[in-house]
Amino acid sequence: MLFFVKAPAWEIFVILLLPYVLSFFILSMPQDSSIPLFYLKTMILLGIWVYLSWLYSIGSLIHERYSEFVKPPIKRFRFCMTYNFVYSFCFIFGIIPFEILMPFHLVDFVTMIYSLYFISKLIITVGKKRKVKVQDYVGTLMFAWLYFIGIWFIQPRINRLFLSNDT
């Protein structure tokens, strides 16, 4: 997990992008069997899980390192992230029947928004060392949601938070 908070932005970007690039190669394979479909689903799931792992490591490690300064509800965050991991697996591989999928999908959306809110608020609170308002962290929340762009803005902040304590 320390890799995700100490790595430069370009490494995280490559790791986040790699499963999706590999899925394009899988799509170019002959579609005569179900094996390419399984690999495609696996690559998409891997891409989602890398993103969720990045978010989880940011939230957990910042909370762990700065727990005396901020006391956010980490159990709720961990529950939301666990739900996101499990739901993404069930959704990608079709474990949940399509007829009853919508309630689970809505819960996943709410837990994802909460996780992004938690991380964004935590990053800005620790960075500014004071209580923050919504307008202080809404930009970070949007960057975390649009992570292929946001990684270039969020990861340097995370690196500064962890490298400042290491020296």
PDB file of C-alpha atoms in Angstrom:
ATOM      1  CA  MET A   1       0.000   0.000   0.000  1.00  0.00           C
ATOM      2  CA  LEU A   2       2.909   2.369   0.593  1.00  0.00           C
ATOM      3  CA  PHE A   3       3.694   2.185  -3.107  1.00  0.00           C
ATOM      4  CA  PHE A   4       0.510   4.082  -3.959  1.00  0.00           C
ATOM      5  CA  VAL A   5       1.352   7.018  -1.688  1.00  0.00           C
ATOM      6  CA  LYS A   6       5.061   7.304  -2.433  1.00  0.00           C
ATOM      7  CA  ALA A   7       5.141   6.630  -6.183  1.00  0.00           C
ATOM      8  CA  PRO A   8       5.285   9.540  -8.628  1.00  0.00           C
ATOM      9  CA  ALA A   9       2.151  10.427 -10.554  1.00  0.00           C
ATOM     10  CA  TRP A  10       3.374   9.004 -13.860  1.00  0.00           C
ATOM     11  CA  GLU A  11       3.890   5.521 -12.350  1.00  0.00           C
ATOM     12  CA  ILE A  12       0.412   5.494 -10.855  1.00  0.00           C
ATOM     13  CA  PHE A  13      -0.991   6.727 -14.185  1.00  0.00           C
ATOM     14  CA  VAL A  14       0.717   3.915 -16.101  1.00  0.00           C
ATOM     15  CA  ILE A  15      -0.495   1.296 -13.618  1.00  0.00           C
ATOM     16  CA  LEU A  16      -4.045   2.672 -13.821  1.00  0.00           C
ATOM     17  CA  LEU A  17      -3.981   2.788 -17.615  1.00  0.00           C
ATOM     18  CA  LEU A  18      -2.278  -0.563 -18.307  1.00  0.00           C
ATOM     19  CA  PRO A  19      -5.317  -2.865 -17.810  1.00  0.00           C
ATOM     20  CA  TYR A  20      -7.391  -0.759 -20.191  1.00  0.00           C
ATOM     21  CA  VAL A  21      -4.669  -0.777 -22.833  1.00  0.00           C
ATOM     22  CA  LEU A  22      -4.395  -4.553 -22.494  1.00  0.00           C
ATOM     23  CA  SER A  23      -8.160  -4.854 -22.910  1.00  0.00           C
ATOM     24  CA  PHE A  24      -7.863  -3.217 -26.350  1.00  0.00           C
ATOM     25  CA  PHE A  25      -5.436  -5.959 -27.369  1.00  0.00           C
ATOM     26  CA  ILE A  26      -7.866  -8.567 -26.080  1.00  0.00           C
ATOM     27  CA  LEU A  27     -10.640  -7.002 -28.166  1.00  0.00           C
ATOM     28  CA  SER A  28      -8.495  -7.420 -31.271  1.00  0.00           C
ATOM     29  CA  MET A  29      -8.286 -11.187 -30.709  1.00  0.00           C
ATOM     30  CA  PRO A  30     -10.574 -13.490 -32.716  1.00  0.00           C
ATOM     31  CA  GLN A  31     -13.990 -13.693 -31.056  1.00  0.00           C
ATOM     32  CA  ASP A  32     -14.583 -17.391 -31.766  1.00  0.00           C
ATOM     33  CA  SER A  33     -14.458 -18.432 -28.111  1.00  0.00           C
ATOM     34  CA  SER A  34     -15.416 -17.058 -24.709  1.00  0.00           C
ATOM     35  CA  ILE A  35     -11.806 -16.896 -23.502  1.00  0.00           C
ATOM     36  CA  PRO A  36     -11.187 -13.353 -24.831  1.00  0.00           C
ATOM     37  CA  LEU A  37     -14.399 -12.197 -23.110  1.00  0.00           C
ATOM     38  CA  PHE A  38     -13.176 -13.629 -19.800  1.00  0.00           C
ATOM     39  CA  TYR A  39      -9.808 -11.895 -20.222  1.00  0.00           C
ATOM     40  CA  LEU A  40     -11.524  -8.647 -21.154  1.00  0.00           C
ATOM     41  CA  LYS A  41     -13.685  -8.762 -18.031  1.00  0.00           C
ATOM     42  CA  THR A  42     -10.621  -9.597 -15.954  1.00  0.00           C
ATOM     43  CA  MET A  43      -8.673  -6.642 -17.346  1.00  0.00           C
ATOM     44  CA  ILE A  44     -11.556  -4.244 -16.710  1.00  0.00           C
ATOM     45  CA  LEU A  45     -11.923  -5.588 -13.178  1.00  0.00           C
ATOM     46  CA  LEU A  46      -8.182  -5.228 -12.643  1.00  0.00           C
ATOM     47  CA  GLY A  47      -8.353  -1.597 -13.777  1.00  0.00           C
ATOM     48  CA  ILE A  48     -11.193  -0.878 -11.368  1.00  0.00           C
ATOM     49  CA  TRP A  49      -9.420  -2.654  -8.516  1.00  0.00           C
ATOM     50  CA  VAL A  50      -6.180  -0.740  -9.098  1.00  0.00           C
ATOM     51  CA  TYR A  51      -8.143   2.519  -8.856  1.00  0.00           C
ATOM     52  CA  LEU A  52      -9.959   1.344  -5.722  1.00  0.00           C
ATOM     53  CA  SER A  53      -6.654   0.163  -4.208  1.00  0.00           C
ATOM     54  CA  TRP A  54      -5.152   3.578  -4.857  1.00  0.00           C
ATOM     55  CA  LEU A  55      -8.108   5.253  -3.118  1.00  0.00           C
ATOM     56  CA  TYR A  56      -8.062   2.787  -0.230  1.00  0.00           C
ATOM     57  CA  SER A  57      -4.343   3.169   0.383  1.00  0.00           C
ATOM     58  CA  ILE A  58      -4.615   6.961   0.345  1.00  0.00           C
ATOM     59  CA  GLY A  59      -7.473   6.994   2.842  1.00  0.00           C
ATOM     60  CA  SER A  60      -6.097   4.320   5.156  1.00  0.00           C
ATOM     61  CA  LEU A  61      -2.492   5.498   5.243  1.00  0.00           C
ATOM     62  CA  ILE A  62      -3.326   9.167   5.692  1.00  0.00           C
ATOM     63  CA  HIS A  63      -5.706   8.234   8.493  1.00  0.00           C
ATOM     64  CA  GLU A  64      -3.061   6.006  10.068  1.00  0.00           C
ATOM     65  CA  ARG A  65      -0.321   8.609   9.868  1.00  0.00           C
ATOM     66  CA  TYR A  66      -2.381  11.630  10.904  1.00  0.00           C
ATOM     67  CA  SER A  67      -4.901   9.972  13.248  1.00  0.00           C
ATOM     68  CA  GLU A  68      -3.963  12.221  16.165  1.00  0.00           C
ATOM     69  CA  PHE A  69      -4.720  15.292  14.038  1.00  0.00           C
ATOM     70  CA  VAL A  70      -7.923  14.170  12.303  1.00  0.00           C
ATOM     71  CA  LYS A  71     -10.414  11.617  13.510  1.00  0.00           C
ATOM     72  CA  PRO A  72     -12.634  10.763  10.532  1.00  0.00           C
ATOM     73  CA  PRO A  73     -14.922   7.704  10.624  1.00  0.00           C
ATOM     74  CA  ILE A  74     -12.511   5.179   9.117  1.00  0.00           C
ATOM     75  CA  LYS A  75     -14.836   2.184   9.648  1.00  0.00           C
ATOM     76  CA  ARG A  76     -17.470   3.706   7.363  1.00  0.00           C
ATOM     77  CA  PHE A  77     -14.804   4.398   4.734  1.00  0.00           C
ATOM     78  CA  ARG A  78     -13.498   0.828   4.917  1.00  0.00           C
ATOM     79  CA  PHE A  79     -17.020  -0.564   4.622  1.00  0.00           C
ATOM     80  CA  CYS A  80     -17.673   1.581   1.537  1.00  0.00           C
ATOM     81  CA  MET A  81     -14.427   0.548  -0.098  1.00  0.00           C
ATOM     82  CA  THR A  82     -15.076  -3.136   0.653  1.00  0.00           C
ATOM     83  CA  TYR A  83     -18.524  -2.826  -0.889  1.00  0.00           C
ATOM     84  CA  ASN A  84     -17.001  -1.189  -3.983  1.00  0.00           C
ATOM     85  CA  PHE A  85     -14.484  -4.041  -4.376  1.00  0.00           C
ATOM     86  CA  VAL A  86     -17.104  -6.776  -3.961  1.00  0.00           C
ATOM     87  CA  TYR A  87     -19.730  -5.069  -6.106  1.00  0.00           C
ATOM     88  CA  SER A  88     -17.320  -4.437  -8.969  1.00  0.00           C
ATOM     89  CA  PHE A  89     -16.470  -8.142  -9.060  1.00  0.00           C
ATOM     90  CA  CYS A  90     -20.146  -9.150  -8.931  1.00  0.00           C
ATOM     91  CA  PHE A  91     -21.092  -6.599 -11.590  1.00  0.00           C
ATOM     92  CA  ILE A  92     -18.317  -7.393 -14.078  1.00  0.00           C
ATOM     93  CA  PHE A  93     -18.794 -11.158 -13.913  1.00  0.00           C
ATOM     94  CA  GLY A  94     -22.603 -11.031 -13.779  1.00  0.00           C
ATOM     95  CA  ILE A  95     -23.022 -12.669 -10.388  1.00  0.00           C
ATOM     96  CA  ILE A  96     -25.931 -10.391  -9.492  1.00  0.00           C
ATOM     97  CA  PRO A  97     -28.929 -11.082 -11.747  1.00  0.00           C
ATOM     98  CA  PHE A  98     -29.706  -8.180 -14.039  1.00  0.00           C
ATOM     99  CA  GLU A  99     -33.302  -7.958 -12.807  1.00  0.00           C
ATOM    100  CA  ILE A 100     -32.244  -6.951  -9.275  1.00  0.00           C
ATOM    101  CA  LEU A 101     -29.082  -5.039 -10.157  1.00  0.00           C
ATOM    102  CA  MET A 102     -30.358  -1.449  -9.802  1.00  0.00           C
ATOM    103  CA  PRO A 103     -30.516  -1.232  -5.958  1.00  0.00           C
ATOM    104  CA  PHE A 104     -26.994  -2.640  -5.672  1.00  0.00           C
ATOM    105  CA  HIS A 105     -25.794  -0.223  -8.322  1.00  0.00           C
ATOM    106  CA  LEU A 106     -27.288   2.754  -6.481  1.00  0.00           C
ATOM    107  CA  VAL A 107     -25.666   1.644  -3.225  1.00  0.00           C
ATOM    108  CA  ASP A 108     -22.349   1.314  -5.070  1.00  0.00           C
ATOM    109  CA  PHE A 109     -22.734   4.834  -6.430  1.00  0.00           C
ATOM    110  CA  VAL A 110     -23.420   6.242  -2.955  1.00  0.00           C
ATOM    111  CA  THR A 111     -20.520   4.347  -1.372  1.00  0.00           C
ATOM    112  CA  MET A 112     -18.175   5.526  -4.132  1.00  0.00           C
ATOM    113  CA  ILE A 113     -19.225   9.151  -3.656  1.00  0.00           C
ATOM    114  CA  TYR A 114     -18.710   8.804   0.091  1.00  0.00           C
ATOM    115  CA  SER A 115     -15.261   7.273  -0.420  1.00  0.00           C
ATOM    116  CA  LEU A 116     -14.235  10.113  -2.735  1.00  0.00           C
ATOM    117  CA  TYR A 117     -15.645  12.661  -0.274  1.00  0.00           C
ATOM    118  CA  PHE A 118     -13.754  11.034   2.606  1.00  0.00           C
ATOM    119  CA  ILE A 119     -10.442  10.994   0.765  1.00  0.00           C
ATOM    120  CA  SER A 120     -10.791  14.509  -0.629  1.00  0.00           C
ATOM    121  CA  LYS A 121     -11.687  16.007   2.705  1.00  0.00           C
ATOM    122  CA  LEU A 122      -8.909  14.076   4.444  1.00  0.00           C
ATOM    123  CA  ILE A 123      -6.231  15.194   1.964  1.00  0.00           C
ATOM    124  CA  ILE A 124      -7.203  18.866   2.213  1.00  0.00           C
ATOM    125  CA  THR A 125      -7.689  18.791   6.001  1.00  0.00           C
ATOM    126  CA  VAL A 126      -4.249  17.296   6.581  1.00  0.00           C
ATOM    127  CA  GLY A 127      -2.653  19.599   3.995  1.00  0.00           C
ATOM    128  CA  LYS A 128      -4.145  22.796   5.456  1.00  0.00           C
ATOM    129  CA  LYS A 129      -3.991  21.590   9.086  1.00  0.00           C
ATOM    130  CA  ARG A 130      -7.395  23.060   9.890  1.00  0.00           C
ATOM    131  CA  LYS A 131     -11.069  22.328   9.524  1.00  0.00           C
ATOM    132  CA  VAL A 132     -12.126  22.741   5.899  1.00  0.00           C
ATOM    133  CA  LYS A 133     -15.328  23.704   4.137  1.00  0.00           C
ATOM    134  CA  VAL A 134     -16.903  22.074   1.106  1.00  0.00           C
ATOM    135  CA  GLN A 135     -15.486  24.642  -1.316  1.00  0.00           C
ATOM    136  CA  ASP A 136     -11.978  23.752  -0.101  1.00  0.00           C
ATOM    137  CA  TYR A 137     -12.137  20.104  -1.178  1.00  0.00           C
ATOM    138  CA  VAL A 138     -14.717  19.944  -3.972  1.00  0.00           C
ATOM    139  CA  GLY A 139     -11.975  20.346  -6.604  1.00  0.00           C
ATOM    140  CA  THR A 140     -10.027  17.453  -5.146  1.00  0.00           C
ATOM    141  CA  LEU A 141     -13.215  15.383  -5.122  1.00  0.00           C
ATOM    142  CA  MET A 142     -13.757  16.057  -8.823  1.00  0.00           C
ATOM    143  CA  PHE A 143     -10.122  15.212  -9.608  1.00  0.00           C
ATOM    144  CA  ALA A 144     -10.463  11.950  -7.687  1.00  0.00           C
ATOM    145  CA  TRP A 145     -13.636  11.141  -9.656  1.00  0.00           C
ATOM    146  CA  LEU A 146     -11.923  11.894 -12.991  1.00  0.00           C
ATOM    147  CA  TYR A 147      -8.835  10.020 -11.932  1.00  0.00           C
ATOM    148  CA  PHE A 148      -6.988   9.835 -15.262  1.00  0.00           C
ATOM    149  CA  ILE A 149      -6.692  13.624 -15.129  1.00  0.00           C
ATOM    150  CA  GLY A 150      -6.800  14.015 -11.363  1.00  0.00           C
ATOM    151  CA  ILE A 151      -3.892  11.697 -10.697  1.00  0.00           C
ATOM    152  CA  TRP A 152      -1.557  14.447 -11.911  1.00  0.00           C
ATOM    153  CA  PHE A 153      -2.924  16.860  -9.283  1.00  0.00           C
ATOM    154  CA  ILE A 154      -3.712  14.550  -6.362  1.00  0.00           C
ATOM    155  CA  GLN A 155      -0.620  12.321  -6.324  1.00  0.00           C
ATOM    156  CA  PRO A 156       1.890  15.173  -5.848  1.00  0.00           C
ATOM    157  CA  ARG A 157      -0.110  16.293  -2.787  1.00  0.00           C
ATOM    158  CA  ILE A 158      -0.035  12.759  -1.425  1.00  0.00           C
ATOM    159  CA  ASN A 159       3.713  12.540  -2.071  1.00  0.00           C
ATOM    160  CA  ARG A 160       4.286  15.809  -0.191  1.00  0.00           C
ATOM    161  CA  LEU A 161       2.230  14.576   2.779  1.00  0.00           C
ATOM    162  CA  PHE A 162       4.249  11.378   3.074  1.00  0.00           C
ATOM    163  CA  LEU A 163       7.677  12.653   2.093  1.00  0.00           C
ATOM    164  CA  SER A 164       7.479  15.567   4.551  1.00  0.00           C
ATOM    165  CA  ASN A 165       7.072  13.119   7.422  1.00  0.00           C
ATOM    166  CA  ASP A 166       9.847  10.806   6.233  1.00  0.00           C
ATOM    167  CA  THR A 167      12.570  13.437   6.370  1.00  0.00           C
TER     168      THR A 167
END
